[in-house]
Coordinates of C-alpha atoms in Angstrom, one line a residue:
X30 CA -25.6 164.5 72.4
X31 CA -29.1 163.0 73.7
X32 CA -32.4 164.6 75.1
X33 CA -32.8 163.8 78.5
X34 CA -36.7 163.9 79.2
X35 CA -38.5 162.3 75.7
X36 CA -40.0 165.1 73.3
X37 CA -43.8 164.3 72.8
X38 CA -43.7 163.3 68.9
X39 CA -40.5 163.1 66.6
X40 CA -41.2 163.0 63.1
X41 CA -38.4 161.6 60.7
X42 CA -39.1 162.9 57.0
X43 CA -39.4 166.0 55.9
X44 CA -41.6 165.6 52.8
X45 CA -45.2 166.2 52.1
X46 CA -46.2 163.0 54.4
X47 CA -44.1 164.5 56.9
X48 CA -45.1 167.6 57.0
X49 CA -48.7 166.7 56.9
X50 CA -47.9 164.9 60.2
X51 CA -47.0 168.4 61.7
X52 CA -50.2 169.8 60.6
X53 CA -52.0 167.5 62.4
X54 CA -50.3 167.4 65.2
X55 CA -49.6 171.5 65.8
X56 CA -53.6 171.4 65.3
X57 CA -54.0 169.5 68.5
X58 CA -51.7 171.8 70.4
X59 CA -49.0 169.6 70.3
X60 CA -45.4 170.4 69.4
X61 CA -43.4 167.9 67.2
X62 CA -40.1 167.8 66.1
X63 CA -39.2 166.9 62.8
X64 CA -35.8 165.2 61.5
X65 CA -34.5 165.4 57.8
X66 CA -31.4 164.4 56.4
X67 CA -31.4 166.7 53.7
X68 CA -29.8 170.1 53.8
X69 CA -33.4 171.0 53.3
X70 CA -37.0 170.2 53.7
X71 CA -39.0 169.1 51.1
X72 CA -36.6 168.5 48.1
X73 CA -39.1 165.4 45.8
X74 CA -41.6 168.2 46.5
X75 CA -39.6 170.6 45.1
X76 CA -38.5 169.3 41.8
X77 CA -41.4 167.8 41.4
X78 CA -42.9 171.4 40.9
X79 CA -40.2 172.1 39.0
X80 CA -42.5 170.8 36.0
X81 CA -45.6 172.4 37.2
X82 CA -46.6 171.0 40.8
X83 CA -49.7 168.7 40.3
X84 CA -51.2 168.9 43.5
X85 CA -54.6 166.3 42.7
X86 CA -56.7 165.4 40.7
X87 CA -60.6 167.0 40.1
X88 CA -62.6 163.4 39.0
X89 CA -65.1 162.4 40.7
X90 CA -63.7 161.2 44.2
X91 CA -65.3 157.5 44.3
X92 CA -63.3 157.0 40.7
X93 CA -60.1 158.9 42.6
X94 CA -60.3 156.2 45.0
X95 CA -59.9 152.8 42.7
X96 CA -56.5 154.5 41.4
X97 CA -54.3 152.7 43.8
X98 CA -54.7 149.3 42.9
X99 CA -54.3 146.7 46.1
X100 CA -54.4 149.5 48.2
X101 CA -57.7 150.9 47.7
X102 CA -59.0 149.2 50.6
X103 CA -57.2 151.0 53.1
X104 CA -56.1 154.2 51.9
X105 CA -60.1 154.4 51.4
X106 CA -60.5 156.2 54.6
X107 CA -57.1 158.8 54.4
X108 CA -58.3 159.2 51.5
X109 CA -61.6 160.3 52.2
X110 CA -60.9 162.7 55.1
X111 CA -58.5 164.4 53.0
X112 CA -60.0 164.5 49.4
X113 CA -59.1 166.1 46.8
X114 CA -61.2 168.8 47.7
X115 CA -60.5 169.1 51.0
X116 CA -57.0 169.5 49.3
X117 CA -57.8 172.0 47.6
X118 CA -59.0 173.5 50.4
X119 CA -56.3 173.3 52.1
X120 CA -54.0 174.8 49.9
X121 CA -56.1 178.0 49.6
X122 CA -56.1 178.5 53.2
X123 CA -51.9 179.0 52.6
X124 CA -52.9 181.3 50.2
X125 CA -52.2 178.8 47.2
X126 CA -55.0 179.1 43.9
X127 CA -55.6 175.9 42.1
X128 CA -56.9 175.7 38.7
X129 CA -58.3 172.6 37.3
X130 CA -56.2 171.8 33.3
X131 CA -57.8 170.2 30.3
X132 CA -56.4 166.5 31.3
X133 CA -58.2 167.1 35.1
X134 CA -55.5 167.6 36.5
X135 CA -54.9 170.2 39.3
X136 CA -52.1 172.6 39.6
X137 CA -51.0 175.9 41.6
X138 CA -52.5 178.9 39.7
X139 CA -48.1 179.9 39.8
X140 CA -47.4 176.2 38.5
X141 CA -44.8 176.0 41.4
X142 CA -44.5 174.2 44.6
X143 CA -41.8 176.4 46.6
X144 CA -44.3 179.3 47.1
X145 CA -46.9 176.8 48.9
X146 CA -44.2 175.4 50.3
X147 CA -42.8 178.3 52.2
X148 CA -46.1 179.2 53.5
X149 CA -46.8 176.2 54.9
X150 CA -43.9 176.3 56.7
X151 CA -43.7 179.6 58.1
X152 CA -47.3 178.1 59.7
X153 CA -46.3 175.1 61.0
X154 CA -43.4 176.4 62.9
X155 CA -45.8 179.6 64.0
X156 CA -47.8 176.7 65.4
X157 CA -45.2 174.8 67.4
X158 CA -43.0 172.7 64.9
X159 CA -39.3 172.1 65.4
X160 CA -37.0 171.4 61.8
X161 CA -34.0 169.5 62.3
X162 CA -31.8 169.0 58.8
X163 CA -28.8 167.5 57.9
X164 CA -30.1 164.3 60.6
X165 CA -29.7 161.3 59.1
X166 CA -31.8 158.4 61.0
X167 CA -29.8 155.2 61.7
X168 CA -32.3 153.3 64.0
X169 CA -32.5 153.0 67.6
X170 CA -30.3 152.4 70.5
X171 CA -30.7 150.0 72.5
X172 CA -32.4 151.6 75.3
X173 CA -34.9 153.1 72.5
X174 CA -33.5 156.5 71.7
X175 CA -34.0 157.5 68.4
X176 CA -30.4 157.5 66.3
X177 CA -29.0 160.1 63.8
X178 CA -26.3 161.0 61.9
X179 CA -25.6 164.6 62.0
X180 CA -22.1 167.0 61.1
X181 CA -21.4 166.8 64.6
X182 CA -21.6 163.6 65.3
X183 CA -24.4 161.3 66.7
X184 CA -27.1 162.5 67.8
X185 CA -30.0 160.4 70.5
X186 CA -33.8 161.7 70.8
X187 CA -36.2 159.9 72.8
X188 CA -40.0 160.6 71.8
X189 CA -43.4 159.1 73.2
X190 CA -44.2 158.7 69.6
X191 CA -42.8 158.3 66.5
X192 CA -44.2 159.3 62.2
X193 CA -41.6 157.8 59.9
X194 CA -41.8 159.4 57.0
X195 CA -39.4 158.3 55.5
X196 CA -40.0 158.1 51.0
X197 CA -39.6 155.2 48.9
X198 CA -36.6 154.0 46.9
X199 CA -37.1 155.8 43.8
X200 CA -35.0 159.3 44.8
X201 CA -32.1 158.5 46.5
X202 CA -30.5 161.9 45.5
X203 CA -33.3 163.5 47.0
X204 CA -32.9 161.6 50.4
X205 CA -35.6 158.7 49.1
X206 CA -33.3 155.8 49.5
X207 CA -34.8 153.2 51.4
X208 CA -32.0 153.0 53.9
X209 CA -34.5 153.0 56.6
X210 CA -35.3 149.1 55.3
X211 CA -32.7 147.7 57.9
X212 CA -33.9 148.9 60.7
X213 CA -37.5 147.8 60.8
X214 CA -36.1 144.9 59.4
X215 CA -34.6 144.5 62.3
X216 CA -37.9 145.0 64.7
X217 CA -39.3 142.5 62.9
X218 CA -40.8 144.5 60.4
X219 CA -41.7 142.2 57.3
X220 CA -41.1 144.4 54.2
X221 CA -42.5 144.2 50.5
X222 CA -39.4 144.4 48.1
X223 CA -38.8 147.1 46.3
X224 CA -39.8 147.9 42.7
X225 CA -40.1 150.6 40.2
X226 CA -43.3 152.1 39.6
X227 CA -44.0 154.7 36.9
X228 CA -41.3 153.8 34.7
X229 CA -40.4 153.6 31.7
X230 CA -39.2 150.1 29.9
X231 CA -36.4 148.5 28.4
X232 CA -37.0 147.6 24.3
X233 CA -34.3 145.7 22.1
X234 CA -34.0 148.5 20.1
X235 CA -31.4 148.7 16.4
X236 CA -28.7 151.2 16.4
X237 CA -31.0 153.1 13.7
X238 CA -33.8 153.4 16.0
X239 CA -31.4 154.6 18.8
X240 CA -29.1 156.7 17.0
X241 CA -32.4 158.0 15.0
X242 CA -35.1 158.8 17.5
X243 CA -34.0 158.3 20.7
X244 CA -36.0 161.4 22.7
X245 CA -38.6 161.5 20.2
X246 CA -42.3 161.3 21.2
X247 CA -45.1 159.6 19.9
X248 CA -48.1 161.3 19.9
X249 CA -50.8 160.7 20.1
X250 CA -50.6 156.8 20.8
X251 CA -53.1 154.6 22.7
X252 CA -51.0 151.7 24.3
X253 CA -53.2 148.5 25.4
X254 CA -52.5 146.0 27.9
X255 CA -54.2 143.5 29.7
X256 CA -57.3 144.7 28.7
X257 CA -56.9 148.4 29.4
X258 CA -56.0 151.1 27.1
X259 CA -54.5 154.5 27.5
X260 CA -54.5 157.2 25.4
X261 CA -51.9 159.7 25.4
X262 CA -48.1 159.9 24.2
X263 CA -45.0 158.2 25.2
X264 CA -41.1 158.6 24.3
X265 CA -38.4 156.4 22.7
X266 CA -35.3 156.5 24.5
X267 CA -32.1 154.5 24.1
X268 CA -33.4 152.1 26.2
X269 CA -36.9 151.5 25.4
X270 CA -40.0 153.7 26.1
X271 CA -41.3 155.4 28.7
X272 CA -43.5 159.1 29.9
X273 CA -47.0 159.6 30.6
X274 CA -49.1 156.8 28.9
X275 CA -46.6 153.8 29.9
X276 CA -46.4 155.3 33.7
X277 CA -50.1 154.6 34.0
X278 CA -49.5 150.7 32.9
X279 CA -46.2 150.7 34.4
X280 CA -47.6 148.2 37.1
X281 CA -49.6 145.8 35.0
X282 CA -46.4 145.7 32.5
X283 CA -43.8 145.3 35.6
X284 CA -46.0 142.3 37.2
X285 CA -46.3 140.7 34.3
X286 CA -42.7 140.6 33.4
X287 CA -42.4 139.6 36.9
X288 CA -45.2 136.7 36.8
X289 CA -44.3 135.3 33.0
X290 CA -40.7 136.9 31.9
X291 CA -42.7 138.7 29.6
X292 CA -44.8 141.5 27.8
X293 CA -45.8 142.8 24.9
X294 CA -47.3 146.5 25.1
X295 CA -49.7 146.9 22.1
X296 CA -49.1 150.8 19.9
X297 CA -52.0 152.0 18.3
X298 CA -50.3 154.3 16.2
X299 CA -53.5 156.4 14.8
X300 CA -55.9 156.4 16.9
X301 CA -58.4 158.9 15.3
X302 CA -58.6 156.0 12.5
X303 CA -60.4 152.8 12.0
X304 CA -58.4 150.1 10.5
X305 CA -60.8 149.6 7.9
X306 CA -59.9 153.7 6.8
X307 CA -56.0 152.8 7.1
X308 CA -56.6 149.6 4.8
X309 CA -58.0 151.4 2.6
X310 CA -55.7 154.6 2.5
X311 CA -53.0 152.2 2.2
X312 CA -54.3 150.1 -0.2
X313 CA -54.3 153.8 -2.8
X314 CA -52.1 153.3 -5.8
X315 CA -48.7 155.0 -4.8
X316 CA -47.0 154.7 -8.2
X317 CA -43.6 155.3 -8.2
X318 CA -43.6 156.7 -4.6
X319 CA -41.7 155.4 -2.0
X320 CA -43.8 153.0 0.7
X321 CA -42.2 156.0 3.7
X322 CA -43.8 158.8 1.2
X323 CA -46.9 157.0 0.5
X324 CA -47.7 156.4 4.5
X325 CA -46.9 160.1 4.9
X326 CA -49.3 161.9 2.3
X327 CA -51.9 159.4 2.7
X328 CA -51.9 158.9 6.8
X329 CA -49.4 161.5 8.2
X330 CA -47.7 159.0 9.3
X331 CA -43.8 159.7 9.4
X332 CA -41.1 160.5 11.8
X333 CA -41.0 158.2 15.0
X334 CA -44.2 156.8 14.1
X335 CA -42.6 155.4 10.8
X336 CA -39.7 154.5 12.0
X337 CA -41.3 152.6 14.8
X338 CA -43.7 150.8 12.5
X339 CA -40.5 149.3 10.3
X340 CA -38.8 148.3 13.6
X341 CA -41.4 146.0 14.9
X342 CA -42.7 145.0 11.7
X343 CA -41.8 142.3 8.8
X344 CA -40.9 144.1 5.4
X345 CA -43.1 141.8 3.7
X346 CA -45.9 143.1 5.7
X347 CA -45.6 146.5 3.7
X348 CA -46.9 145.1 0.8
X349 CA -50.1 143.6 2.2
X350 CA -52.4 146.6 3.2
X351 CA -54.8 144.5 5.7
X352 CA -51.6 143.3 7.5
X353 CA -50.3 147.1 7.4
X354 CA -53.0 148.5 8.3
X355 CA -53.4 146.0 11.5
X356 CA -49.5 146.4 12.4
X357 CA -50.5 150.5 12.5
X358 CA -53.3 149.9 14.7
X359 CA -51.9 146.8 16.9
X360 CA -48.0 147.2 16.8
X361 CA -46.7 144.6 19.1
X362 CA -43.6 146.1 21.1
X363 CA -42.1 143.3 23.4
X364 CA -40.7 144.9 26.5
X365 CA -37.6 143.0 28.4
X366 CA -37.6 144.7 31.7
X367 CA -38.2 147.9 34.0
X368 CA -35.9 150.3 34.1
X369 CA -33.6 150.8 37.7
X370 CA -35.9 152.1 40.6
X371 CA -33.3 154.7 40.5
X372 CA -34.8 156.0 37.8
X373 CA -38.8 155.4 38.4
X374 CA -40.7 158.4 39.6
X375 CA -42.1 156.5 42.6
X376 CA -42.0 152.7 44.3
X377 CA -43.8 149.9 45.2
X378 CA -42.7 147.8 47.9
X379 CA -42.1 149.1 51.7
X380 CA -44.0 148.3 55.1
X381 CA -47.6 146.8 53.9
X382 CA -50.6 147.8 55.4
X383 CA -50.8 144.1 56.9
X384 CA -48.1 145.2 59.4
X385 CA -49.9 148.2 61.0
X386 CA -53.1 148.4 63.5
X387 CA -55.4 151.5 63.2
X388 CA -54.2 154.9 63.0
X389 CA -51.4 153.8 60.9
X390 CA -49.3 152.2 63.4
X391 CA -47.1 149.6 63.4
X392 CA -48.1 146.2 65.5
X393 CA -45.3 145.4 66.6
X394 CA -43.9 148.6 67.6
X395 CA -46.7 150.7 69.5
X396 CA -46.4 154.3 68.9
X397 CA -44.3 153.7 65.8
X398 CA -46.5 155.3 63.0
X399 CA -45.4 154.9 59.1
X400 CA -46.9 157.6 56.1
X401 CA -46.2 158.4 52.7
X402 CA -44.5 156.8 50.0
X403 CA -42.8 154.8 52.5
X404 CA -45.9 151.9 52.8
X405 CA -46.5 149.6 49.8
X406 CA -48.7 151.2 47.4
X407 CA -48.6 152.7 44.2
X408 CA -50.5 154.5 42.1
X409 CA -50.4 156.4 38.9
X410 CA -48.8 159.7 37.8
X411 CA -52.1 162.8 37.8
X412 CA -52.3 163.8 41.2
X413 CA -52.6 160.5 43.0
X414 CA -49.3 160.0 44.7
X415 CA -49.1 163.5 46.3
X416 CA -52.6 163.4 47.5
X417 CA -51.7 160.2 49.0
X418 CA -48.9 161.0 50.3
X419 CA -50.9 163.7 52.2
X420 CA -53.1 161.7 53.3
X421 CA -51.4 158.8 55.2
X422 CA -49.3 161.4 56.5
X423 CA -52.1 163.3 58.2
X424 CA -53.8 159.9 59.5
X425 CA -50.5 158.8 61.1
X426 CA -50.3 162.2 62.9
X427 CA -53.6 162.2 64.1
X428 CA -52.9 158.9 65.3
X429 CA -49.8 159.6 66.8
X430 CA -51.7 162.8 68.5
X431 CA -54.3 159.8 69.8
X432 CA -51.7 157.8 70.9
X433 CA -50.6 160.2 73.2
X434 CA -53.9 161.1 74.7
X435 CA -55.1 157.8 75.2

C-alpha cells in the first residue's frame, strides 16, 4: 500500500523525542503522522516510570547545561527553550504535579509516567496527530517513499518532511535497536559507533565475592576518577559493579578503557571519616578479636564493605593500620570492560551534530530532521536524558514545521 499525494510531516519514533515533535508541530496547525514499530507508543518511557519517572532535574539551569559532556555546545540552545522549568511547565499544563526530592531530582507527584502519558496523547491527537504502531521503518524506496514493515505487509508514505526519532541502541526489547544505522548509512550519513553509557562494569571478581555478595550495595561510597568524585552508592554484581554512582562516571571510565585498555575506579569506603580517624580506630588494641570483628565495632565496617576491602587488598596490609586505613579510604578496583549496550540504560554513538545544519536537519538530506537519543550524546542518569530527549525533539519539529513554510 502507498500514499498517493505526500502527507506534510511523518514522524518515525514514538518516544518522548517523538512525541515532542508532534507537540510542536500540532501547535503550528500542522497535522503529522507518527510511525512506531512497537505495539505501542512510548514503551522506554514507560518502564522508565516504572521506578518513579524522573522527569528533570531542579539545579540551577547554567550547571544543567554542562551535564552533557561534548555536546554542551549544541544542545545549549534546545536546551534552553525547553528548560527544566519550562518542563515543568509543561507537564502541569497535562495536568501532571511535580515535586522536587531530596537528591534534586524531579518526579510526578503519582511517581508514574503512564498517567502523563495518556494525557498527552489524548491532546496531541485532539490536535491533529495521526499514530501508526506495529510499523517498522526499513528505509526508503527508491523514488523516496518512506518504507515500513507492517502485519500486512509493506507499507510506502511519502512526506514533505521527515523527524526520525528513532532511540539509541541500549533497549532493543523496547524497539531502541539501532536498526535504523543502515539506512543513513546508506545516504551517506557518517555515524559515531555505538557504546554503552550509564553502565555498570566488568570486575575479576573470586567465586567468594560472587557467590557471597553479588546484588549487595555499598553505601554510602564515594568513587573517584580522573579527578572527579561522586558520592552516592553502587552495587556488586556477578560481573563487576554498577547503579547510580558509577552511571555518572560511566563515560570517563568507558573512554578510558577505550584510550589505555585500562581503569582503576578508586572506593572510598567511609566517607564521613578522615583517614587519620580510621588509622587511628584501627590502630586500637583488638586483643583476641578477630581483624573482620575489630573493623566492625570500631568502624561499622562489615558486610559488602568488608568483604570488598579483603578482595582488593593484600592480607599483609591488615596488619599495618596506616596502609589499612588508606586501602579503606583509596581502594583501588581495576575495572576490565563495559558491560553489553544491551544492558546500559542509554548510548553514545549515533548521527553527530557535525552531520546536521540548523533546526536539527540533516545536510545531506534536506528535510530529513533527527531527535532524541538517536544523535551522539550522552549524559548522566537525574533527569538529563529525558529532558534532552524532549528537547531535540521539539527543535527538530519546529524545524521540520519551518521547513515547510519556508
Amino acid at each position: 500500500m502507498s500514499t498517493q499525494e505526500p502527507l506534510p510531516v511523518v514522524i518515525i519514533g514514538g518516544g518522548p523525542a517523538g512525541l515532542m515533535a508532534a507537540e510542536a508541530l500540532t501547535e503550528r496547525g500542522i497535522a503529522p503522522h507518527l510511525y512506531d514499530a512497537m505495539p505501542s507508543l512510548a514503551r522506554k518511557f514507560l518502564m522508565a516510570g516504572k521506578s518513579g519517572l524522573n522527569l528533570t532535574h531542579a539545579e540551577p539551569l547554567e550547571e544543567f547545561l554542562t551535564r552533557f559532556g561534548a555536546a554542551n555546545a549544541p544542545l545549549d540552545e534546545p536546551l534552553r527553550v525547553l528548560s527544566p522549568q519550562r518542563l515543568r511547565e509543561w507537564a502541569y499544563g497535562l495536568g501532571v504535579e511535580t515535586f522536587t526530592g531530596t537528591s534534586g531530582r524531579v518526579f510526578p507527584a503519582e511517581m508514574k509516567a503512564a498517567p502523563l502519558l495518556r494525557a498527552w496523547l489524548r491532546r496531541l491527537r485532539a490536535n491533529g496527530l495521526t499514530t501508526h504502531v506495529r510499523h517498522k521503518w526499513k528505509g526508503w524506496r527508491e523514488d523516496g517513499a518512506l518504507l515500513f514493515e507492517t502485519p500486512e505487509g509493506e507499507h510506502a508514505v511519502k512526506a514533505r518532511a521527515v523527524v526520525l526519532a528513532l532511540g539509541g541502541a541500549s533497549w532493543p526489547q523496547l524497539g531502541s535497536d539501532a536498526a535504523w544505522a543502515p539506512y543513513l548509512e546508506e545516504k551517506g550519513i557518517a555515524l559515531s559507533p555505538f557504546r554503552p553509557a550509564n553502565c555498570g562494569f566488568d570486575v575479576a571478581w573470586s567465586a567468594h565475592l560472587k557467590e557471597g555478595f553479588a546484588g549487595a550495595p555499598l553505601k554510602p561510597v564515594t568513587l573517584s576518577f580522573g579527578g572527579r568524585q561522586v558520592k552516592g552508592e553502587c552495587v556488586i554484581t556477578q560481573h563487576g559493579l554498577e547503579s547510580g554512582a558509577v552511571y555518572t562516571l560511566s563515560a570517563a571510565l568507558r573512554e578510558a578503557l577505550e584510550r589505555e585498555g585500562e581503569a582503576v575506579l578508586e572506593i572510598d569506603l567511609l566517607p564521613g571519616r578522615s583517614e587519620r580517624e580510621v588509622a587511628e580506630r584501627v590502630g586500637e588494641p583488638r586483643g583476641k578479636k578477630s581483624m573482620a570483628t575489630h573493623l566492625k565495632r570500631k568502624l561499622g565496617l562489615a558486610g559488602a564493605k568488608a568483604a570488598l576491602l579483603r578482595e582488593m587488598t593484600d592480607k599483609h596490609v591488615f596488619g599495618d593500620p596506616a596502609r589499612l586505613a588508606a586501602a579503606i579510604k583509596h581502594l583501588p578496583v581495576p575495572l576490565l570492560s563495559p558491560r553489553p549496550i544491551d544492558e546500559a540504560i542509554s548510548s553514545a554513538g549515533g548521527v553527530p551534530f557535525s552531520e546536521m545544519g540548523t533546526r536539527f536537519m540533516l545536510k545531506k538530506l534536506p528535510g530529513i530532521f533527527c531527535a532524541g537519543e538517536m544523535l551522539d550524546w550522552e549524559a548522566p542518569t537525574g533527569g538529563y536524558l529525558l529532558t534532552a530527549s524532549f528537547a531535540t525533539g521539539l527543535a527538530a519539529g519546529e524545524g521540520a514545521a519551518r521547513w515547510l513554510a519556508d
